[in-house]
Short mmCIF file of C-alpha atoms and ligand atoms in Angstrom, two decimals:
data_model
loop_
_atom_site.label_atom_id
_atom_site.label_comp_id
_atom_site.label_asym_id
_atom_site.label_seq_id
_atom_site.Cartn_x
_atom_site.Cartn_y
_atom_site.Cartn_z
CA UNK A 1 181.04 -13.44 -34.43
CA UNK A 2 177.36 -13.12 -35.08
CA UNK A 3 174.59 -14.03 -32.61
CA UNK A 4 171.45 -15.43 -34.13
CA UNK A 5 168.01 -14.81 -32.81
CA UNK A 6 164.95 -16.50 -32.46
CA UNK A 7 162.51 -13.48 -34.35
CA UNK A 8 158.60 -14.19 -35.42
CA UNK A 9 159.70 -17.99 -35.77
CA UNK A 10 162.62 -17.13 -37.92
CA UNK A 11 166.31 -17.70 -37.20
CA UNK A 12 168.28 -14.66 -38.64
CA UNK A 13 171.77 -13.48 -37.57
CA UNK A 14 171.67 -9.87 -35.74
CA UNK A 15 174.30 -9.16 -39.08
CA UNK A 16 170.76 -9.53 -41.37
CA UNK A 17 168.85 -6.48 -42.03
CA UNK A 18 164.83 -7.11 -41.24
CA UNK A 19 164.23 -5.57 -44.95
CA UNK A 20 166.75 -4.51 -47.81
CA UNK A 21 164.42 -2.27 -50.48
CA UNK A 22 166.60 -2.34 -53.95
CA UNK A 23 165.63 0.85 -55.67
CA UNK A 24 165.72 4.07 -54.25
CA UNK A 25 162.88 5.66 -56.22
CA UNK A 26 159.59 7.20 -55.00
CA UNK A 27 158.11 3.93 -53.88
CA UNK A 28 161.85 2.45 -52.39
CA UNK A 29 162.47 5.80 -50.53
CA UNK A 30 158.70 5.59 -49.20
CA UNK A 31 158.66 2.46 -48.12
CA UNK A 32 162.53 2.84 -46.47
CA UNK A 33 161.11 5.68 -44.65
CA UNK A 34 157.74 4.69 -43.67
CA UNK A 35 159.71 1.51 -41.91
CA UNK A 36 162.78 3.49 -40.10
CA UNK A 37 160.46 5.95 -38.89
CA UNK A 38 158.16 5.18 -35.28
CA UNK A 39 158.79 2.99 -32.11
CA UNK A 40 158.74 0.00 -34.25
CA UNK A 41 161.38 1.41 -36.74
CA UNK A 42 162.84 -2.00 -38.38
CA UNK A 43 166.56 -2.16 -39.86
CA UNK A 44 166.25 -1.33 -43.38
CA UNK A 45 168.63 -0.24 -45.83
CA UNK A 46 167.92 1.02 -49.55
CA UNK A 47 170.06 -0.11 -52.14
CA UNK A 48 170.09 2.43 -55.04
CA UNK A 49 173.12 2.83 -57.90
CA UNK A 50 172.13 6.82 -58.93
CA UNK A 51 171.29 8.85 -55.59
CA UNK A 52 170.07 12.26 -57.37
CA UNK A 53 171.48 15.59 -56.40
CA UNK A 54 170.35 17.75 -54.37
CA UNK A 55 168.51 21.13 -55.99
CA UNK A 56 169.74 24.35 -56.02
CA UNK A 57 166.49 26.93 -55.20
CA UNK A 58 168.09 28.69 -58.84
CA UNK A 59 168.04 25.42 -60.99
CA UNK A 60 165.72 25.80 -63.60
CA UNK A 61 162.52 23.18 -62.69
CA UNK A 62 162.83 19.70 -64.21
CA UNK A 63 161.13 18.53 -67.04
CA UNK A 64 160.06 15.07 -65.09
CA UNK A 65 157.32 16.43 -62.67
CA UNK A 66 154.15 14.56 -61.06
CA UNK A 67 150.76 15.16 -59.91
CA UNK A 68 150.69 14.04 -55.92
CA UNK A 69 147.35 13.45 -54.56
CA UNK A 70 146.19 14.45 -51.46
CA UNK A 71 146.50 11.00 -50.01
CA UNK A 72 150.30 11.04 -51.35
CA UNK A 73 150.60 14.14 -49.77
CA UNK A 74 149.50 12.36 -46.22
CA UNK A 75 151.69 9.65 -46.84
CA UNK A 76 155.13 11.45 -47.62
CA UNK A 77 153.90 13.29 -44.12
CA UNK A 78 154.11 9.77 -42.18
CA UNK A 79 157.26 9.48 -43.95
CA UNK A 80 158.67 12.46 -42.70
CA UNK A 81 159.39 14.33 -45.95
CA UNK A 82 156.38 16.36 -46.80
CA UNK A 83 158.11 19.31 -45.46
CA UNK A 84 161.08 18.91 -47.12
CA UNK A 85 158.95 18.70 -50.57
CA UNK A 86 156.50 22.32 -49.77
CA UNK A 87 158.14 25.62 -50.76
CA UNK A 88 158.75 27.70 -53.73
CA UNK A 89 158.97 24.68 -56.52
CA UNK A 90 155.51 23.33 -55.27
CA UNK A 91 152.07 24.06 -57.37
CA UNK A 92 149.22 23.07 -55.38
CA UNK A 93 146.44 22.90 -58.17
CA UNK A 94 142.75 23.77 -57.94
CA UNK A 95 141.09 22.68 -60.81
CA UNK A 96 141.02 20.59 -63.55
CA UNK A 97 139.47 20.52 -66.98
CA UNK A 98 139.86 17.67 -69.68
CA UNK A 99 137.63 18.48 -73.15
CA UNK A 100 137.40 16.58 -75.73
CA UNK A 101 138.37 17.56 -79.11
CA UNK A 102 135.33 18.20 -80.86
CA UNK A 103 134.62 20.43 -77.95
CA UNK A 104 135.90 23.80 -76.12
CA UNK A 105 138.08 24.17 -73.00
CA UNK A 106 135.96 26.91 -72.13
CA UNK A 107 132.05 25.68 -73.53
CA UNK A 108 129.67 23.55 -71.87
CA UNK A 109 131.63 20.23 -73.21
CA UNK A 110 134.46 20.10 -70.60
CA UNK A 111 134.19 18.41 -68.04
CA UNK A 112 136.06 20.61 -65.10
CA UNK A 113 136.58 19.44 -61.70
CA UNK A 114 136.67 22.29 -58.35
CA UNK A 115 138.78 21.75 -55.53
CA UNK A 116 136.65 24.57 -54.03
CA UNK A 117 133.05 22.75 -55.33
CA UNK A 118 134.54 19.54 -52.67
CA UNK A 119 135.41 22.11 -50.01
CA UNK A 120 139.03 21.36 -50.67
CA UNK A 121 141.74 23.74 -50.85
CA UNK A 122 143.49 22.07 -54.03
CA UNK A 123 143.05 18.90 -55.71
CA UNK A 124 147.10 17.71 -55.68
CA UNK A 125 150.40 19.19 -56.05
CA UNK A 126 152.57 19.14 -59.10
CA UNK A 127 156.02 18.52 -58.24
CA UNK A 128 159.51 17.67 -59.39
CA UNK A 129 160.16 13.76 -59.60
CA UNK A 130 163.50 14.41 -58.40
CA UNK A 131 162.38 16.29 -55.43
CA UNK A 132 159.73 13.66 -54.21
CA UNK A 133 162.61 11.25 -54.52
CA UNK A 134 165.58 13.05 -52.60
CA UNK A 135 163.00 14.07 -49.71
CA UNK A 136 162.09 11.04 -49.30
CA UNK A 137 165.84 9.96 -49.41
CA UNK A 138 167.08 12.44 -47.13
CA UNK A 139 163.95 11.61 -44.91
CA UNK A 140 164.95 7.99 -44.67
CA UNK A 141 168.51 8.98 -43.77
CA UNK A 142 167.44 11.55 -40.86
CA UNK A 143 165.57 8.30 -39.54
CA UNK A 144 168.63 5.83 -38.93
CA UNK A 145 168.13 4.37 -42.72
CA UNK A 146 171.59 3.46 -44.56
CA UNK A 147 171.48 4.14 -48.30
CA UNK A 148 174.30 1.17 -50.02
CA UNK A 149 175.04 2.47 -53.38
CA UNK A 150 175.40 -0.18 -55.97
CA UNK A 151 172.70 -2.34 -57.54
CA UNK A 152 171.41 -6.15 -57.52
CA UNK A 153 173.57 -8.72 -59.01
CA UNK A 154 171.57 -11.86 -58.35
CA UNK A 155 169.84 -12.87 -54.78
CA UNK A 156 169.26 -16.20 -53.48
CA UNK A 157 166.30 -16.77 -51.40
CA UNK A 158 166.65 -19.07 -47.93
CA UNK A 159 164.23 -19.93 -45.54
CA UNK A 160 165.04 -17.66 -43.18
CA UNK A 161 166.50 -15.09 -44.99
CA UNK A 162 167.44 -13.46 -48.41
CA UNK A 163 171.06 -13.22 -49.50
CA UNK A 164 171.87 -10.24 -52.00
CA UNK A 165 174.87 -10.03 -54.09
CA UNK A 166 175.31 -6.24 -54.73
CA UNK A 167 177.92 -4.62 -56.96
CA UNK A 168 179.15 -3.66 -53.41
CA UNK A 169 179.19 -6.81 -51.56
CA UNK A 170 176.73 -9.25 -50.21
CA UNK A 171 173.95 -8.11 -48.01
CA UNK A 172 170.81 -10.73 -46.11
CA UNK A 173 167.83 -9.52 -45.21
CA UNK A 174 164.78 -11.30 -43.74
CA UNK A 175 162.78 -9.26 -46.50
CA UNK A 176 163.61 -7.80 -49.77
CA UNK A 177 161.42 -5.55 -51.62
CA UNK A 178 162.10 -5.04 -55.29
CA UNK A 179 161.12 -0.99 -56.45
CA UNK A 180 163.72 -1.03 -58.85
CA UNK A 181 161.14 0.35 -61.74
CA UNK A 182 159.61 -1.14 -64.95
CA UNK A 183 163.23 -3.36 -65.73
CA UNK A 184 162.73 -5.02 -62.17
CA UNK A 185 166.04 -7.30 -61.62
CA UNK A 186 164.72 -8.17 -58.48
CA UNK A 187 161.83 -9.14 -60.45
CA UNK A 188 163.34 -11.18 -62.70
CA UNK A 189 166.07 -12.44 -60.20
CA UNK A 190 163.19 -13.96 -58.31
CA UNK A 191 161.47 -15.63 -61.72
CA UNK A 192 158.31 -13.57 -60.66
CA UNK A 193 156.62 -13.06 -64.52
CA UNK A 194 155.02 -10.13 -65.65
CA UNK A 195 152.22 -9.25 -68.32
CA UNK A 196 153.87 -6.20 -70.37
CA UNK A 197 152.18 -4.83 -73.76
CA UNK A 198 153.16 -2.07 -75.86
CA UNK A 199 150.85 1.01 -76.49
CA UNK A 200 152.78 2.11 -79.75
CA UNK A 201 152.78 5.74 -77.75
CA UNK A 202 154.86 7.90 -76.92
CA UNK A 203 155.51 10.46 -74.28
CA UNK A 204 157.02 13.91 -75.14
CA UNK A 205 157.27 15.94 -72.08
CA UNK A 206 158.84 19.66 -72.31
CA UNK A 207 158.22 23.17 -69.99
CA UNK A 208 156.57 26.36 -71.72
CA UNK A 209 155.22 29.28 -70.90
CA UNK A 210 152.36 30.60 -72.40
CA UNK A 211 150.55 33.51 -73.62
CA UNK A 212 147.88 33.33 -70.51
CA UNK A 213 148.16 32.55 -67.24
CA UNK A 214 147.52 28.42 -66.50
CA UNK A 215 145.21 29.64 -63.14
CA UNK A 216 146.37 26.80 -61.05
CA UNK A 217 144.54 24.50 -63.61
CA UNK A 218 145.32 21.35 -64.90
CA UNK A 219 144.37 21.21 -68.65
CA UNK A 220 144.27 18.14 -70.91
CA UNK A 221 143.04 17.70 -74.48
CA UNK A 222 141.79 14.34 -75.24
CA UNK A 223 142.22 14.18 -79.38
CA UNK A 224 141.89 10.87 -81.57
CA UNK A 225 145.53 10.23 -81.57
CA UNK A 226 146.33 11.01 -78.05
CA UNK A 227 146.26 13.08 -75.25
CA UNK A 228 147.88 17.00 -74.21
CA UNK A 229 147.76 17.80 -70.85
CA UNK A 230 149.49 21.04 -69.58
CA UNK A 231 150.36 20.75 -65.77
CA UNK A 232 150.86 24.32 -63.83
CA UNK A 233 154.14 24.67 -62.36
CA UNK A 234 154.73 26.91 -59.58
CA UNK A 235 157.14 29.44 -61.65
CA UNK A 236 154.30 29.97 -64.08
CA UNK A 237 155.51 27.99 -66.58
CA UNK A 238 153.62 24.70 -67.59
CA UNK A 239 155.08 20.96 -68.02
CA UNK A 240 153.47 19.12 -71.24
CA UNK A 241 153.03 15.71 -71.45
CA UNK A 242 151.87 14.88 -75.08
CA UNK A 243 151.26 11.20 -75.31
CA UNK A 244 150.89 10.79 -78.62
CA UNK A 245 150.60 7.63 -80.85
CA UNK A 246 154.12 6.54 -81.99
CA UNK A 247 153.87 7.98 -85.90
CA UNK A 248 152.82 11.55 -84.22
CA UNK A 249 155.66 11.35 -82.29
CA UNK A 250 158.57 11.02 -84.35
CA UNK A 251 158.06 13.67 -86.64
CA UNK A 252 157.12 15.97 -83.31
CA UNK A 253 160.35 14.73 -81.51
CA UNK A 254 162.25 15.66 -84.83
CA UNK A 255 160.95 19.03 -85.45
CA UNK A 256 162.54 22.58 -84.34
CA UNK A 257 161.77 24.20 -81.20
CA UNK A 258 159.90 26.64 -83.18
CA UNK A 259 157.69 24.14 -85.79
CA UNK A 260 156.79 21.72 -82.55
CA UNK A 261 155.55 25.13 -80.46
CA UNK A 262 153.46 25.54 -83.76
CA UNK A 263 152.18 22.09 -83.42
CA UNK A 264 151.60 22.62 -79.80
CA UNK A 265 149.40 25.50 -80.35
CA UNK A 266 147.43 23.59 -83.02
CA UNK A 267 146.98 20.61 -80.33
CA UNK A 268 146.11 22.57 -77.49
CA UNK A 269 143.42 24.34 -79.38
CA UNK A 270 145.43 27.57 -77.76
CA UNK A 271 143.49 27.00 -74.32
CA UNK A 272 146.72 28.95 -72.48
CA UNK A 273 147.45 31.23 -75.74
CA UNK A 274 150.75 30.23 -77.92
CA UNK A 275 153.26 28.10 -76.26
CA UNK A 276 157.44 28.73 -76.36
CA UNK A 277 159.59 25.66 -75.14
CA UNK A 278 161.81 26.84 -72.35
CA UNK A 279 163.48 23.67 -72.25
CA UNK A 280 164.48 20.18 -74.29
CA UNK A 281 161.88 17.93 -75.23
CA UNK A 282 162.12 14.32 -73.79
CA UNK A 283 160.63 11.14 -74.62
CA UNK A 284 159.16 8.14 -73.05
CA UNK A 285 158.03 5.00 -74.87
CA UNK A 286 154.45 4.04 -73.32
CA UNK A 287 154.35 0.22 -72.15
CA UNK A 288 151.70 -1.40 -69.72
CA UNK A 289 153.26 -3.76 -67.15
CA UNK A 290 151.32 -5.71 -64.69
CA UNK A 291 153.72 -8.23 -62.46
CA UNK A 292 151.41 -11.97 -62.33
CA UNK A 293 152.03 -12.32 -58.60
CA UNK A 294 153.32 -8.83 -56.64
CA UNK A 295 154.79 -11.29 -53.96
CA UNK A 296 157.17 -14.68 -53.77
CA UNK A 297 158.59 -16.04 -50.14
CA UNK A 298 160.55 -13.24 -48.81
CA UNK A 299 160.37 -10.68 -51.65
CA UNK A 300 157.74 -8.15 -52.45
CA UNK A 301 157.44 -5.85 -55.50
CA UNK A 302 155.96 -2.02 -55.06
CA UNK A 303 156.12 0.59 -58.09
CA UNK A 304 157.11 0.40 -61.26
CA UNK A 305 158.37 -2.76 -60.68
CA UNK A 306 154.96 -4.57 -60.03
CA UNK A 307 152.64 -2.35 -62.20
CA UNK A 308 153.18 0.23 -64.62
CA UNK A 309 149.81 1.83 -65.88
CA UNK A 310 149.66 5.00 -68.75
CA UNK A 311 150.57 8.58 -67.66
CA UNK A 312 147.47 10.01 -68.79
CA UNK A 313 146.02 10.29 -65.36
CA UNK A 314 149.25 10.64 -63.67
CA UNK A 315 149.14 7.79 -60.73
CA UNK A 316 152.18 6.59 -61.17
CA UNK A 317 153.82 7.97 -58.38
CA UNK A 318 151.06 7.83 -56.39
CA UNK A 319 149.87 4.41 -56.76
CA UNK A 320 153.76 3.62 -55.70
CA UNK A 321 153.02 5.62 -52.59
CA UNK A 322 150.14 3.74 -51.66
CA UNK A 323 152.15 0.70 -52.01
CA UNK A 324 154.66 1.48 -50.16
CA UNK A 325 152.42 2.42 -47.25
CA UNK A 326 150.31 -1.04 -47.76
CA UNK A 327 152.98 -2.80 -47.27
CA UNK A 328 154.85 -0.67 -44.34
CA UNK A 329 151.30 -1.45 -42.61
CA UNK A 330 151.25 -5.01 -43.40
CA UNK A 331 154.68 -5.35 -41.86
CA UNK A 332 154.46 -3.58 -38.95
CA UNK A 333 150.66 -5.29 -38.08
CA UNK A 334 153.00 -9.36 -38.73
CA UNK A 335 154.83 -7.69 -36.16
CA UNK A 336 153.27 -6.69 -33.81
CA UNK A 337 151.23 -10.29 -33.80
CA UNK A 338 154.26 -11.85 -33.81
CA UNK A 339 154.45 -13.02 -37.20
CA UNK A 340 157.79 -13.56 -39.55
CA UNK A 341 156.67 -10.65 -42.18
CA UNK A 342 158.53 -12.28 -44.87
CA UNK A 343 156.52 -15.34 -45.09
CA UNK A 344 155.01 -15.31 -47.98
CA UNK A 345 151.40 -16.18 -46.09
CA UNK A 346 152.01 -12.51 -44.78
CA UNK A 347 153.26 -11.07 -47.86
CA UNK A 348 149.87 -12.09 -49.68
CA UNK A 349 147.84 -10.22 -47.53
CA UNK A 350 149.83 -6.92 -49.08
CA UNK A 351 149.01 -8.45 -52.47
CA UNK A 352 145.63 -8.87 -51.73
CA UNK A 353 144.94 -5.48 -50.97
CA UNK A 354 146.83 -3.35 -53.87
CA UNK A 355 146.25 -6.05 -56.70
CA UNK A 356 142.48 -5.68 -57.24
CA UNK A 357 143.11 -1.62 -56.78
CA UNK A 358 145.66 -1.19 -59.49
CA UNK A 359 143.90 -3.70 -61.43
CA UNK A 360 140.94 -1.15 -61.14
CA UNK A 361 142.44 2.02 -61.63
CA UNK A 362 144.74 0.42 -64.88
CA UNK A 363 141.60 -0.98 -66.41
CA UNK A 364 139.89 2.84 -66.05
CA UNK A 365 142.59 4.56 -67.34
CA UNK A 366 142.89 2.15 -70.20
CA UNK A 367 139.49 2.66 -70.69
CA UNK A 368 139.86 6.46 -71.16
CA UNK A 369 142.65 5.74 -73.28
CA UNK A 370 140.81 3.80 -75.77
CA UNK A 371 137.64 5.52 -75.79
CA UNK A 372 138.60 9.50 -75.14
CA UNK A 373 141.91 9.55 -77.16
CA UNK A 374 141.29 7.03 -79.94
CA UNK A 375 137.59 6.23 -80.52
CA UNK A 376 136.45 7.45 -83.70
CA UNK A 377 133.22 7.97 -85.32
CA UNK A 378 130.61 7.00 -82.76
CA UNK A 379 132.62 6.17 -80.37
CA UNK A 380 134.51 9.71 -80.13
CA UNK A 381 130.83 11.30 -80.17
CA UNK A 382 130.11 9.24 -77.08
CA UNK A 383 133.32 10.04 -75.72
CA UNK A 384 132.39 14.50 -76.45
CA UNK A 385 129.08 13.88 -74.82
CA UNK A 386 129.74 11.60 -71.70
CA UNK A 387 132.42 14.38 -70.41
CA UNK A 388 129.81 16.38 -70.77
CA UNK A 389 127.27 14.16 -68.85
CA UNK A 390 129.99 13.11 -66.48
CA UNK A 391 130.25 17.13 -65.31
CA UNK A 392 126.50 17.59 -65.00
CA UNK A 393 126.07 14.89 -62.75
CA UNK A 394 127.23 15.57 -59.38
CA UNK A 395 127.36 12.03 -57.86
CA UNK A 396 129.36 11.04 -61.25
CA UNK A 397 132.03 14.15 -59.86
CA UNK A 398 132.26 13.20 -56.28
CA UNK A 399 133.60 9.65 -57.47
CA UNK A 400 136.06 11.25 -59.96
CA UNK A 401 137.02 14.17 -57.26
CA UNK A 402 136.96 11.35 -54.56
CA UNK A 403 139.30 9.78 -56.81
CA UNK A 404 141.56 12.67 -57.84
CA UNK A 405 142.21 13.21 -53.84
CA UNK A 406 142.96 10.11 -53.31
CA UNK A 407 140.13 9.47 -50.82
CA UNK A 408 138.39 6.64 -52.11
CA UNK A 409 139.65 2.75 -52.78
CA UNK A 410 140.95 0.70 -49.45
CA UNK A 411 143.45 3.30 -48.05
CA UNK A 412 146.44 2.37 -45.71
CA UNK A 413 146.57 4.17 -42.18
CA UNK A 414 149.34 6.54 -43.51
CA UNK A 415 147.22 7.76 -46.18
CA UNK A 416 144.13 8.40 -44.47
CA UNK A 417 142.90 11.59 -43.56
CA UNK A 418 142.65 12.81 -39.91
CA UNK A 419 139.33 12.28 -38.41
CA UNK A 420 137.36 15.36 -38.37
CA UNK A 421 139.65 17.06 -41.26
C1 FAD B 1 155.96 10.69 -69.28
C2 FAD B 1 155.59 10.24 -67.92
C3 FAD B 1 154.86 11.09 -67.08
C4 FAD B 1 154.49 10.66 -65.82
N1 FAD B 1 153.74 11.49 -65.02
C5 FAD B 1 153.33 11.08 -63.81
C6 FAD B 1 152.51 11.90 -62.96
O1 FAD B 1 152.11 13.01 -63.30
N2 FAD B 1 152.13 11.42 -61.74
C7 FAD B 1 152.54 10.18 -61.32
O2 FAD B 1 152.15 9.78 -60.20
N3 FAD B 1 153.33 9.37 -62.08
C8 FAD B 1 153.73 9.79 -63.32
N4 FAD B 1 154.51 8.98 -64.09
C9 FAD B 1 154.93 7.67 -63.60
C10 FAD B 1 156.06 7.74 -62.60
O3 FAD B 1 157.14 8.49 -63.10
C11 FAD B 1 156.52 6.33 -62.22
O4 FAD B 1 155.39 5.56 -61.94
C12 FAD B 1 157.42 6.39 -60.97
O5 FAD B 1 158.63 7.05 -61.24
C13 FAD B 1 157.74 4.99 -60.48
O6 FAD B 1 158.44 5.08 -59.27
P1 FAD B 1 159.25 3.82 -58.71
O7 FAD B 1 159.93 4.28 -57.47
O8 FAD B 1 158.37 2.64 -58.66
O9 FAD B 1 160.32 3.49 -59.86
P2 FAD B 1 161.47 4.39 -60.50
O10 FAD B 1 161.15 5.84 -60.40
O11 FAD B 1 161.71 3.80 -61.85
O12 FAD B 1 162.74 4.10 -59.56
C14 FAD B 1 163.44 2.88 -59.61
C15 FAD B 1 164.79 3.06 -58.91
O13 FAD B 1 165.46 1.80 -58.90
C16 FAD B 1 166.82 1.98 -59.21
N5 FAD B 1 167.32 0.72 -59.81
C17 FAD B 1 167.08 0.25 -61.05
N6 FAD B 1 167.68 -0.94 -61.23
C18 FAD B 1 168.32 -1.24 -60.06
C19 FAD B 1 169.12 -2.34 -59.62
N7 FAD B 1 169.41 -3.40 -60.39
N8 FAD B 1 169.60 -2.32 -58.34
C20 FAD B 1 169.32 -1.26 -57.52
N9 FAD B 1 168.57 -0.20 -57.89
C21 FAD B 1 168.08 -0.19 -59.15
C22 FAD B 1 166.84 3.16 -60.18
O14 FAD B 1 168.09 3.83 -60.18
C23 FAD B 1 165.71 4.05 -59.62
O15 FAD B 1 166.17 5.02 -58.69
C24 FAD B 1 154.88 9.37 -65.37
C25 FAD B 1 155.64 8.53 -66.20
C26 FAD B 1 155.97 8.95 -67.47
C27 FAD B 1 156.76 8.01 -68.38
#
């Protein structure tokens, strides 16, 4: 029979876990990891219905990659899987230049951004989604975590404790954490609303190689109906992301491999030489999401499933990251003063802190959106000449740099870097 405790003023049976995270994604594993790991490891389990293979050092590299910031790099070290991630499939990238249509790549218009102007050996990595995701997994795992495949059925929240129907039995938990992406059930299970609006764009992401070299550069073409960026991949090929408004798209998607290189070249204003697709092309509809409250009593959202903001700058990932290592550090700090960290008094602290930040960083990048990729007229003049502006002034580039590493904004502990480093 189960005993029940007396913990942080709550009464839970030594059957419930202290937090069940549904979703196994970047932000899920993170989080599961962050909270196994260290002398005040807690009993968490992830919940996740598709656990991705492992990869083979010959598979060909994924067409779903990411930019990780330097802070994301720190925090998937706390979480134990940073090494797991580095080797051969890894790109660390040292510059970056975005130019504006009416401009050149290579002329005094583009803006470009120096790892080695900040005194930094790279400005990110550029790395496999899956990859992120299974380290993080297999991290979680080599720290006592339990992965339960199935998903969320429904949940019904006590005052003590959470109870979760799965698709594989019930589970309670003092603490669930939805990270089950954009289509949160957790989400929805709790009634927690969310603002969601469509940018009538769409992503087409593909790998090419090129003519030239990519130089460890990140490269991305702002145009009046959308945005190229080329990311360097560690084989030498390059990962496109072409966000492009939704009647661009289609005909793109539709073409052959051969008329969309074609179109690629004319897009990309040939900054690498001519492009050849080395793999399929696949497409994501672009939709802003922004969750009204991130928190209820005993449930907190991280991800996807509180915020979803436009992969132009490529923070996804990372702003799930920082999330997950807010809240690890909100949890543990309840803790250790004693506190029951699912009360939702607790929980708001967490919300607190990453609201106003994504907020922030969702407003800029709409911003950019609106301005860079569709202004016209005099507002896509202003656009060609404040890149411009924005790389001759130095103080302008140590907030954007500051921001590209991740260094700036309120960061958790896990995310910080070393003193002295
Ligand atoms: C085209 C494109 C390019 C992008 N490029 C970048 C980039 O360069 N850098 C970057 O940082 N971000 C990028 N992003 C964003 C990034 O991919 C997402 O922000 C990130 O994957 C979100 O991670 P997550 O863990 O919150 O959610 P997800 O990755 O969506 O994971 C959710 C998990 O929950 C599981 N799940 C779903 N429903 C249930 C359920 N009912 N029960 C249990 N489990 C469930 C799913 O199987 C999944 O594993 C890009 C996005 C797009 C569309």
């Amino acid at each position: 029979m189960a005993r029940v405790n007396l913990v942080g003023g709550a009464v839970v049976s030594d059957e419930t876990l202290d937090v069940l995270v549904v979703g196994g994604g970047p932000a899920g594993a993170c989080l599961g990891a962050l909270l196994a790991r260290g002398a005040d490891a807690k009993r968490v389990a992830v919940l996740e219905p598709r656990r991705p293979g492992a990869i083979n050092p010959s598979d060909l590299m994924d067409t779903r990659v990411v930019a990780v910031s330097r802070a994301s790099e720190r925090i998937l070290t706390a979480a134990g899987a940073w090494e797991k991630v580095q080797g051969p499939r890894v790109c660390a990238y040292e510059k970056m230049c975005v130019w504006h249509e009416r401009s050149a790549p290579r002329g005094p218009g583009a803006l470009v951004f120096d790892a080695a102007e900040a005194g930094e050996p790279n400005l990110g990595y550029i790395v496999e989604s899956r990859l992120v995701q299974t380290a993080l997994l297999d991290a979680f795992i080599e720290a006592g975590g339990r992965i339960r495949q199935g998903e969320l059925k429904s949940l019904s929240i006590g005052a003590d404790s959470v109870s979760v129907e799965t698709s594989g039995g019930t589970v309670s938990a003092r603490l669930v954490v939805g990270a089950d992406g954009a289509q949160s059930a957790v989400r929805s299970a709790v009634g927690l609303t969310a603002e969601s609006s469509d940018y009538r764009e769409t992503a087409i992401v593909a790998n090419v190689v090129t003519e030239r070299p990519h130089e460890k550069t990140a490269w991305q073409r702002f145009m009046h109906r959308g945005t190229l960026a080329f990311l360097p991949l560690a084989d030498g090929s390059s990962s496109i992301v072409w966000s492009a408004d939704d009647a661009v798209a289609a005909p793109l998607l539709a073409a052959s491999p051969g008329d969309f290189a074609a179109e690629l070249d004319r897009a990309s204003d040939l900054v690498l030489g001519k492009s050849r697709l080395i793999s399929a092309r696949v497409s994501f509809p672009l939709r802003r999401l922004t969750a009204h409250s991130y928190v209820a009593n005993r449930c907190a959202l991280i991800g996807d499933a509180a915020h979803v903001v436009h992969p132009l700058a490529g923070q996804g990932v990372n702003l799930g990251l920082l999330d997950a290592a807010a809240l690890a550090q909100t949890l543990v700090d309840a803790r250790g003063e004693q506190e029951d960290f699912g009360a939702q008094r607790v929980l708001r602290k967490y919300e607190r802190w990453r609201k106003s930040e994504v907020a922030f960083i969702g407003a800029a990048i709409d911003a950019f959106d609106r301005v860079l990729s569709h202004g016209s007229g005099p507002v896509s003049r202003l656009a060609q000449h404040g890149l411009a502006w924005v790389n001759r002034s130095q103080e302008m580039k140590r907030f954007f740099i500051g921001r590209a590493l991740g260094v700036s904004g309120e960061l958790p502990r896990a995310a910080r870097r070393p003193a002295g480093a």
